[in-house]
XYZ file of C-alpha atoms in Angstrom:
424
model
C 15.607 14.659 -77.997
C 16.120 13.590 -74.420
C 17.872 15.581 -71.711
C 20.544 13.636 -69.858
C 22.168 14.601 -66.574
C 25.933 14.427 -67.050
C 28.925 15.403 -64.944
C 30.767 18.571 -65.800
C 34.037 18.250 -67.706
C 36.002 15.112 -66.920
C 39.734 15.074 -67.586
C 41.172 12.432 -69.873
C 44.800 11.400 -70.114
C 46.727 8.126 -70.284
C 43.833 6.243 -68.692
C 40.260 7.010 -67.710
C 39.870 7.028 -63.918
C 36.937 8.573 -62.040
C 38.023 11.752 -60.193
C 38.079 11.873 -56.404
C 35.327 14.437 -56.134
C 31.948 14.300 -57.788
C 31.549 17.237 -60.202
C 28.270 19.125 -60.272
C 25.906 17.817 -62.954
C 24.983 19.797 -66.001
C 22.296 19.208 -68.599
C 23.312 18.179 -72.098
C 20.865 17.396 -74.890
C 21.661 14.246 -76.834
C 19.731 12.726 -79.712
C 18.332 9.356 -78.651
C 16.464 8.525 -81.854
C 18.550 5.436 -82.609
C 19.398 4.395 -79.059
C 18.349 0.909 -77.921
C 16.447 0.467 -74.688
C 18.586 0.658 -71.558
C 17.976 -1.230 -68.327
C 15.652 0.714 -65.993
C 14.990 -1.816 -63.197
C 16.898 -0.595 -60.081
C 17.544 -4.243 -59.174
C 19.375 -4.776 -62.467
C 21.049 -1.412 -62.974
C 24.658 -1.738 -61.837
C 26.608 1.156 -60.366
C 30.205 1.629 -59.243
C 30.366 2.714 -55.604
C 34.021 2.231 -54.696
C 37.500 2.019 -56.169
C 40.849 0.824 -54.889
C 44.238 0.650 -56.517
C 47.702 -0.758 -55.983
C 49.989 0.595 -58.670
C 53.413 1.825 -59.633
C 52.077 5.277 -58.644
C 51.035 4.157 -55.158
C 47.899 2.891 -53.450
C 45.727 6.024 -53.593
C 43.178 6.444 -56.417
C 43.422 10.238 -56.344
C 47.204 10.303 -56.535
C 47.121 7.626 -59.244
C 44.738 9.748 -61.336
C 46.751 12.933 -60.845
C 49.964 11.280 -61.965
C 48.243 9.888 -65.046
C 47.066 13.401 -65.909
C 50.626 14.621 -65.459
C 51.678 12.056 -68.095
C 54.164 10.414 -65.766
C 55.646 7.062 -66.702
C 56.066 4.349 -64.096
C 58.598 2.412 -66.163
C 62.153 2.038 -64.899
C 65.092 -0.339 -64.931
C 64.463 -3.662 -63.159
C 66.286 -3.935 -59.842
C 64.661 -6.963 -58.167
C 66.795 -9.398 -60.181
C 69.723 -9.146 -62.552
C 68.217 -8.411 -65.980
C 71.560 -7.805 -67.689
C 71.241 -10.675 -70.170
C 67.681 -9.842 -71.262
C 66.844 -7.889 -74.414
C 64.380 -5.849 -72.331
C 65.681 -4.690 -68.957
C 62.904 -2.425 -67.660
C 59.313 -2.676 -66.400
C 56.736 -0.790 -64.315
C 57.677 -2.167 -60.886
C 55.733 -1.465 -57.707
C 58.375 -0.151 -55.329
C 58.081 0.292 -51.567
C 54.723 -1.492 -51.344
C 53.346 -1.802 -47.814
C 50.303 -3.798 -46.740
C 50.449 -2.484 -43.170
C 46.982 -2.122 -41.698
C 45.497 -4.448 -44.306
C 47.264 -7.829 -44.002
C 48.636 -9.439 -40.832
C 52.415 -9.853 -40.747
C 52.368 -13.669 -40.954
C 50.178 -13.723 -44.067
C 52.122 -10.842 -45.566
C 55.358 -12.851 -45.415
C 53.705 -15.964 -46.853
C 51.562 -14.611 -49.697
C 52.669 -14.006 -53.256
C 52.658 -10.340 -54.294
C 49.725 -11.045 -56.620
C 47.518 -11.919 -53.633
C 48.891 -9.075 -51.497
C 47.999 -6.544 -54.174
C 44.497 -8.019 -54.586
C 43.768 -7.927 -50.838
C 44.913 -4.331 -50.364
C 43.063 -3.085 -53.466
C 39.885 -4.885 -52.344
C 39.995 -3.362 -48.854
C 40.614 0.106 -50.274
C 37.690 -0.274 -52.681
C 35.396 -1.239 -49.807
C 36.572 1.789 -47.803
C 35.875 4.013 -50.824
C 32.357 2.532 -51.005
C 31.692 3.422 -47.358
C 32.131 -0.203 -46.306
C 35.230 -0.047 -44.148
C 35.891 -3.289 -42.327
C 34.234 -3.292 -38.894
C 31.929 -0.376 -39.768
C 28.168 -0.434 -39.128
C 27.570 -0.231 -42.882
C 29.686 -3.330 -43.466
C 27.942 -5.184 -40.632
C 24.598 -4.625 -42.405
C 25.713 -6.314 -45.650
C 23.960 -9.626 -46.414
C 27.085 -11.755 -46.799
C 25.172 -14.437 -48.712
C 24.373 -11.855 -51.420
C 27.866 -10.390 -51.640
C 30.517 -11.913 -53.897
C 33.998 -11.572 -55.309
C 35.519 -11.968 -58.761
C 39.280 -11.484 -58.794
C 41.305 -12.328 -61.862
C 44.957 -12.753 -62.695
C 46.580 -13.511 -66.001
C 49.472 -15.462 -64.528
C 48.864 -15.854 -60.789
C 51.545 -16.409 -58.178
C 54.682 -16.321 -60.317
C 57.098 -15.698 -57.448
C 55.645 -18.624 -55.482
C 55.865 -20.902 -58.516
C 59.483 -19.915 -59.186
C 60.280 -20.560 -55.530
C 58.743 -24.008 -55.796
C 60.871 -24.862 -58.817
C 63.999 -23.724 -56.990
C 63.059 -25.792 -53.928
C 62.594 -28.846 -56.138
C 66.295 -28.737 -57.051
C 67.013 -29.474 -53.362
C 64.546 -32.369 -53.275
C 60.748 -32.863 -53.304
C 60.529 -32.649 -49.503
C 61.709 -29.029 -49.664
C 58.640 -27.815 -51.551
C 56.289 -25.665 -49.464
C 52.759 -26.990 -48.790
C 51.575 -23.540 -49.902
C 53.288 -23.816 -53.277
C 50.201 -24.886 -55.238
C 47.532 -22.863 -53.342
C 49.532 -19.643 -53.682
C 50.370 -20.218 -57.348
C 46.953 -20.944 -58.867
C 45.210 -17.805 -60.248
C 41.895 -18.394 -58.429
C 43.431 -18.086 -54.965
C 43.359 -14.268 -54.882
C 39.558 -14.297 -55.221
C 39.259 -16.903 -52.477
C 41.598 -15.015 -50.126
C 39.604 -11.788 -50.478
C 36.466 -13.627 -49.321
C 38.363 -15.525 -46.618
C 39.650 -12.217 -45.210
C 38.203 -12.081 -41.671
C 36.849 -8.585 -42.184
C 35.141 -9.341 -45.497
C 33.702 -12.873 -45.438
C 31.534 -12.566 -48.567
C 29.676 -15.888 -49.047
C 28.144 -15.208 -52.470
C 29.473 -15.926 -55.980
C 33.236 -16.334 -55.965
C 35.457 -17.334 -58.857
C 38.358 -16.158 -60.929
C 38.946 -15.166 -64.534
C 42.205 -15.539 -66.428
C 42.295 -14.077 -69.944
C 45.714 -12.417 -70.074
C 45.422 -8.644 -70.609
C 41.606 -8.850 -70.807
C 41.293 -10.314 -67.292
C 40.168 -7.242 -65.320
C 37.543 -6.287 -67.906
C 36.171 -9.838 -67.830
C 36.006 -9.595 -64.027
C 33.940 -6.392 -64.236
C 31.624 -7.945 -66.823
C 31.246 -11.184 -64.826
C 30.636 -9.413 -61.518
C 27.997 -7.149 -63.060
C 26.196 -10.149 -64.549
C 25.865 -11.725 -61.084
C 23.972 -8.605 -59.986
C 21.870 -8.415 -63.150
C 20.897 -12.077 -62.786
C 19.722 -11.458 -59.220
C 22.375 -13.648 -57.621
C 24.071 -10.837 -55.691
C 23.452 -7.300 -54.447
C 27.095 -6.310 -54.233
C 30.268 -7.602 -55.878
C 33.961 -6.905 -55.537
C 35.661 -6.970 -58.946
C 39.427 -7.015 -58.856
C 42.378 -7.753 -61.118
C 45.892 -8.360 -59.821
C 49.233 -9.140 -61.407
C 52.781 -9.463 -60.081
C 54.558 -10.816 -63.123
C 57.940 -9.092 -63.128
C 60.035 -12.236 -62.870
C 62.837 -13.684 -65.022
C 60.721 -16.422 -66.620
C 57.940 -13.964 -67.559
C 60.290 -11.264 -68.820
C 62.214 -13.811 -70.856
C 59.059 -15.394 -72.249
C 57.536 -12.118 -73.408
C 60.878 -11.030 -74.847
C 61.165 -14.300 -76.795
C 57.754 -13.548 -78.301
C 59.066 -10.198 -79.481
C 56.237 -8.536 -77.555
C 58.242 -6.145 -75.353
C 59.635 -2.723 -76.096
C 63.438 -2.602 -76.121
C 63.879 1.083 -75.280
C 66.316 0.242 -72.503
C 68.032 3.625 -72.725
C 64.806 5.533 -72.077
C 62.118 3.348 -70.405
C 59.866 6.350 -69.742
C 59.135 6.697 -73.466
C 58.654 2.991 -74.198
C 54.865 2.698 -73.882
C 53.595 4.734 -76.840
C 50.268 3.494 -78.262
C 49.420 4.556 -81.830
C 52.926 5.994 -82.233
C 54.760 5.443 -85.518
C 57.844 4.268 -83.611
C 56.094 1.921 -81.168
C 57.980 -1.317 -80.633
C 56.052 -3.313 -78.033
C 54.495 -3.139 -74.577
C 55.889 -2.720 -71.071
C 55.281 -5.269 -68.290
C 53.561 -3.723 -65.265
C 52.133 -4.689 -61.903
C 49.211 -3.746 -59.957
C 39.440 -3.269 -57.221
C 36.167 -1.888 -57.626
C 32.852 -2.328 -55.823
C 29.761 -2.890 -57.954
C 26.209 -2.854 -56.602
C 22.673 -2.963 -57.831
C 21.309 0.575 -57.911
C 18.544 -0.491 -55.507
C 21.090 -1.734 -52.951
C 23.329 1.312 -53.330
C 20.447 3.779 -52.898
C 19.096 1.879 -49.894
C 22.347 2.285 -48.012
C 23.082 5.794 -49.291
C 26.265 4.736 -51.065
C 28.376 7.136 -53.120
C 27.807 6.443 -56.825
C 30.857 7.096 -58.992
C 29.527 5.859 -62.345
C 27.104 3.405 -63.922
C 28.086 0.170 -65.618
C 25.842 -0.122 -68.671
C 27.004 -3.385 -70.194
C 29.785 -5.520 -71.553
C 30.670 -8.385 -73.843
C 33.310 -10.974 -74.647
C 34.507 -12.507 -77.905
C 37.417 -14.376 -79.446
C 39.567 -13.637 -82.490
C 39.914 -17.396 -83.161
C 43.125 -16.567 -84.971
C 46.500 -16.921 -83.172
C 47.973 -17.443 -79.693
C 49.775 -14.081 -79.672
C 48.915 -12.029 -82.780
C 45.607 -10.146 -83.190
C 43.247 -10.928 -86.040
C 44.294 -8.424 -88.748
C 40.760 -7.655 -89.964
C 39.575 -6.706 -86.456
C 36.494 -8.953 -86.717
C 36.667 -10.448 -83.206
C 37.214 -7.048 -81.599
C 34.497 -5.271 -83.606
C 32.062 -8.067 -82.675
C 32.936 -7.557 -79.012
C 32.381 -3.787 -79.217
C 29.041 -4.212 -81.029
C 27.777 -6.764 -78.506
C 28.863 -4.631 -75.553
C 26.851 -1.696 -76.925
C 23.840 -3.957 -77.516
C 24.104 -5.256 -73.946
C 24.350 -1.673 -72.679
C 21.415 -0.376 -74.704
C 23.701 2.193 -76.310
C 23.825 3.351 -79.928
C 27.296 3.818 -81.443
C 26.540 7.528 -81.905
C 26.295 7.980 -78.124
C 29.880 6.918 -77.451
C 32.344 9.797 -77.245
C 35.245 8.288 -75.318
C 37.321 5.163 -75.899
C 39.779 3.890 -73.310
C 41.698 1.850 -75.842
C 43.586 -1.364 -75.243
C 46.474 0.143 -77.267
C 49.437 -1.689 -75.796
C 51.982 -0.093 -78.139
C 52.104 -3.278 -80.210
C 52.743 -2.592 -83.935
C 50.064 -5.060 -85.109
C 47.663 -4.845 -82.167
C 47.175 -1.087 -82.255
C 46.252 -1.113 -85.954
C 43.866 -4.070 -85.580
C 42.057 -2.208 -82.787
C 41.750 0.919 -84.942
C 40.317 -1.135 -87.785
C 37.721 -2.653 -85.445
C 36.748 0.744 -84.021
C 36.205 2.140 -87.516
C 33.937 -0.817 -88.359
C 31.646 0.084 -85.440
C 31.847 3.868 -85.279
C 31.172 5.445 -88.669
C 32.014 8.988 -87.505
C 35.063 8.889 -85.264
C 35.875 12.604 -85.328
C 33.996 13.258 -82.068
C 35.391 10.248 -80.195
C 38.130 11.175 -77.744
C 40.898 8.605 -77.537
C 44.348 8.547 -75.996
C 47.432 8.847 -78.189
C 51.005 10.130 -78.301
C 53.006 12.962 -79.878
C 53.945 11.077 -83.044
C 50.702 9.343 -84.151
C 50.439 6.730 -86.848
C 48.434 8.149 -89.820
C 45.774 5.469 -89.216
C 44.694 7.213 -85.994
C 44.375 10.728 -87.414
C 40.584 10.572 -87.906
C 40.053 10.143 -84.146
C 40.002 13.108 -81.741
C 43.113 11.998 -79.890
C 44.590 13.270 -76.632
C 48.270 13.732 -77.380
C 50.866 15.469 -75.241
C 48.662 17.326 -72.742
C 45.612 16.598 -70.613
C 42.250 17.819 -71.882
C 38.778 18.299 -70.432
C 36.019 16.286 -72.030
C 32.326 15.767 -71.304
C 31.991 11.998 -71.381
C 28.504 10.892 -72.403
C 29.224 7.180 -72.814
C 32.661 5.590 -72.687
C 33.904 2.145 -73.575
C 36.997 0.406 -72.240
C 38.724 -2.197 -74.415
C 40.930 -5.037 -73.186
C 42.304 -7.790 -75.408
C 44.485 -10.701 -74.310
C 46.775 -13.299 -75.835
C 44.770 -16.018 -77.558
C 42.473 -13.362 -78.999
C 40.297 -13.203 -75.880
C 38.503 -9.859 -76.009
C 36.418 -7.896 -73.517
C 34.717 -4.505 -73.772
C 32.821 -2.779 -70.960
C 30.581 0.288 -71.211
C 30.241 3.020 -68.581
C 28.436 6.340 -68.249
C 28.017 9.102 -65.672
C 25.272 8.062 -63.262
C 21.858 9.629 -63.600
C 18.685 8.606 -61.814
């Protein structure tokens, strides 16, 4: 037996987000007989020291978390273009977004929403980490050992659509910014270019559809583990509510059609699920050594992650769950965690009829006893999910020992990351 220092009860609802305040630790005894060896070198241990969010629930992490716990839905009827002729006419739109105080007015008018969201989330994450732009703490950062990984599944859709429209008036009407503000890697570059940030270290983008943000976390953490950086900004941004995207997803049959009641459309594991809902919407990772040296707030520890591919279909998941189960197993191996230690799963669970079941099958292949694993669900669960300890129609308190977060994208590109409460 080994005694671990864990936070007190942590609430779990529609998504797992670290609370605003750090709960007092308590001691919990956990059997470690079968646990692999975890990383102990402070230079290679990776911790989360800041979070930022731009979402349908606003730009404040605390408010975002509270509204998730209240089981609010951000889905509503689309009003930024006429969606009358579409089979799905709703989405989770970001309304009333303001970048004031974060982006200068000229850039704000020019940038695609995808880049605007990434910049604001990145700045907010740095502020949360005690690295506000212009602060003494920020001035002490070795910019050559600080990097950025920002991903986007689609990139600057609005800018691309504008370029196509301009082309109908003649090639000379196309903006010189059309390509730079469309390509998915530009958000990562713009965060580093930001005059107040200026990180010179590793900088690249990831684009793996719905798995993008998880891949960014995994990639950023690896830069620290490999000794190439002390601090990394990991960010995912999407602004994909546009006619061509809505129509494309609808043609795939991937979207829910609950137009009469959008608030009930996203219902993972539910017997009546009929597809996902399009939505819009950073984190700071550091080596433990770097975080402790500057006295940074530590919100959680990143233990490991992995990536895999279904090698099956461009849009449908592999029915046997093999690619996903491989990803989960490898993430636990990378984290030095035994399956028995995991007691929370932030599931991918997009409300897809086939995808939800494939994920369940994969989870059961890895975790032999699922009765103690807390996982999100809905009021009308599919029988296949009954053997999990699911959170249904009300928030619950749960002592998270080790949690995994699953993200799987079109093309069968899978990513799983592993987190735990920080302990020295």
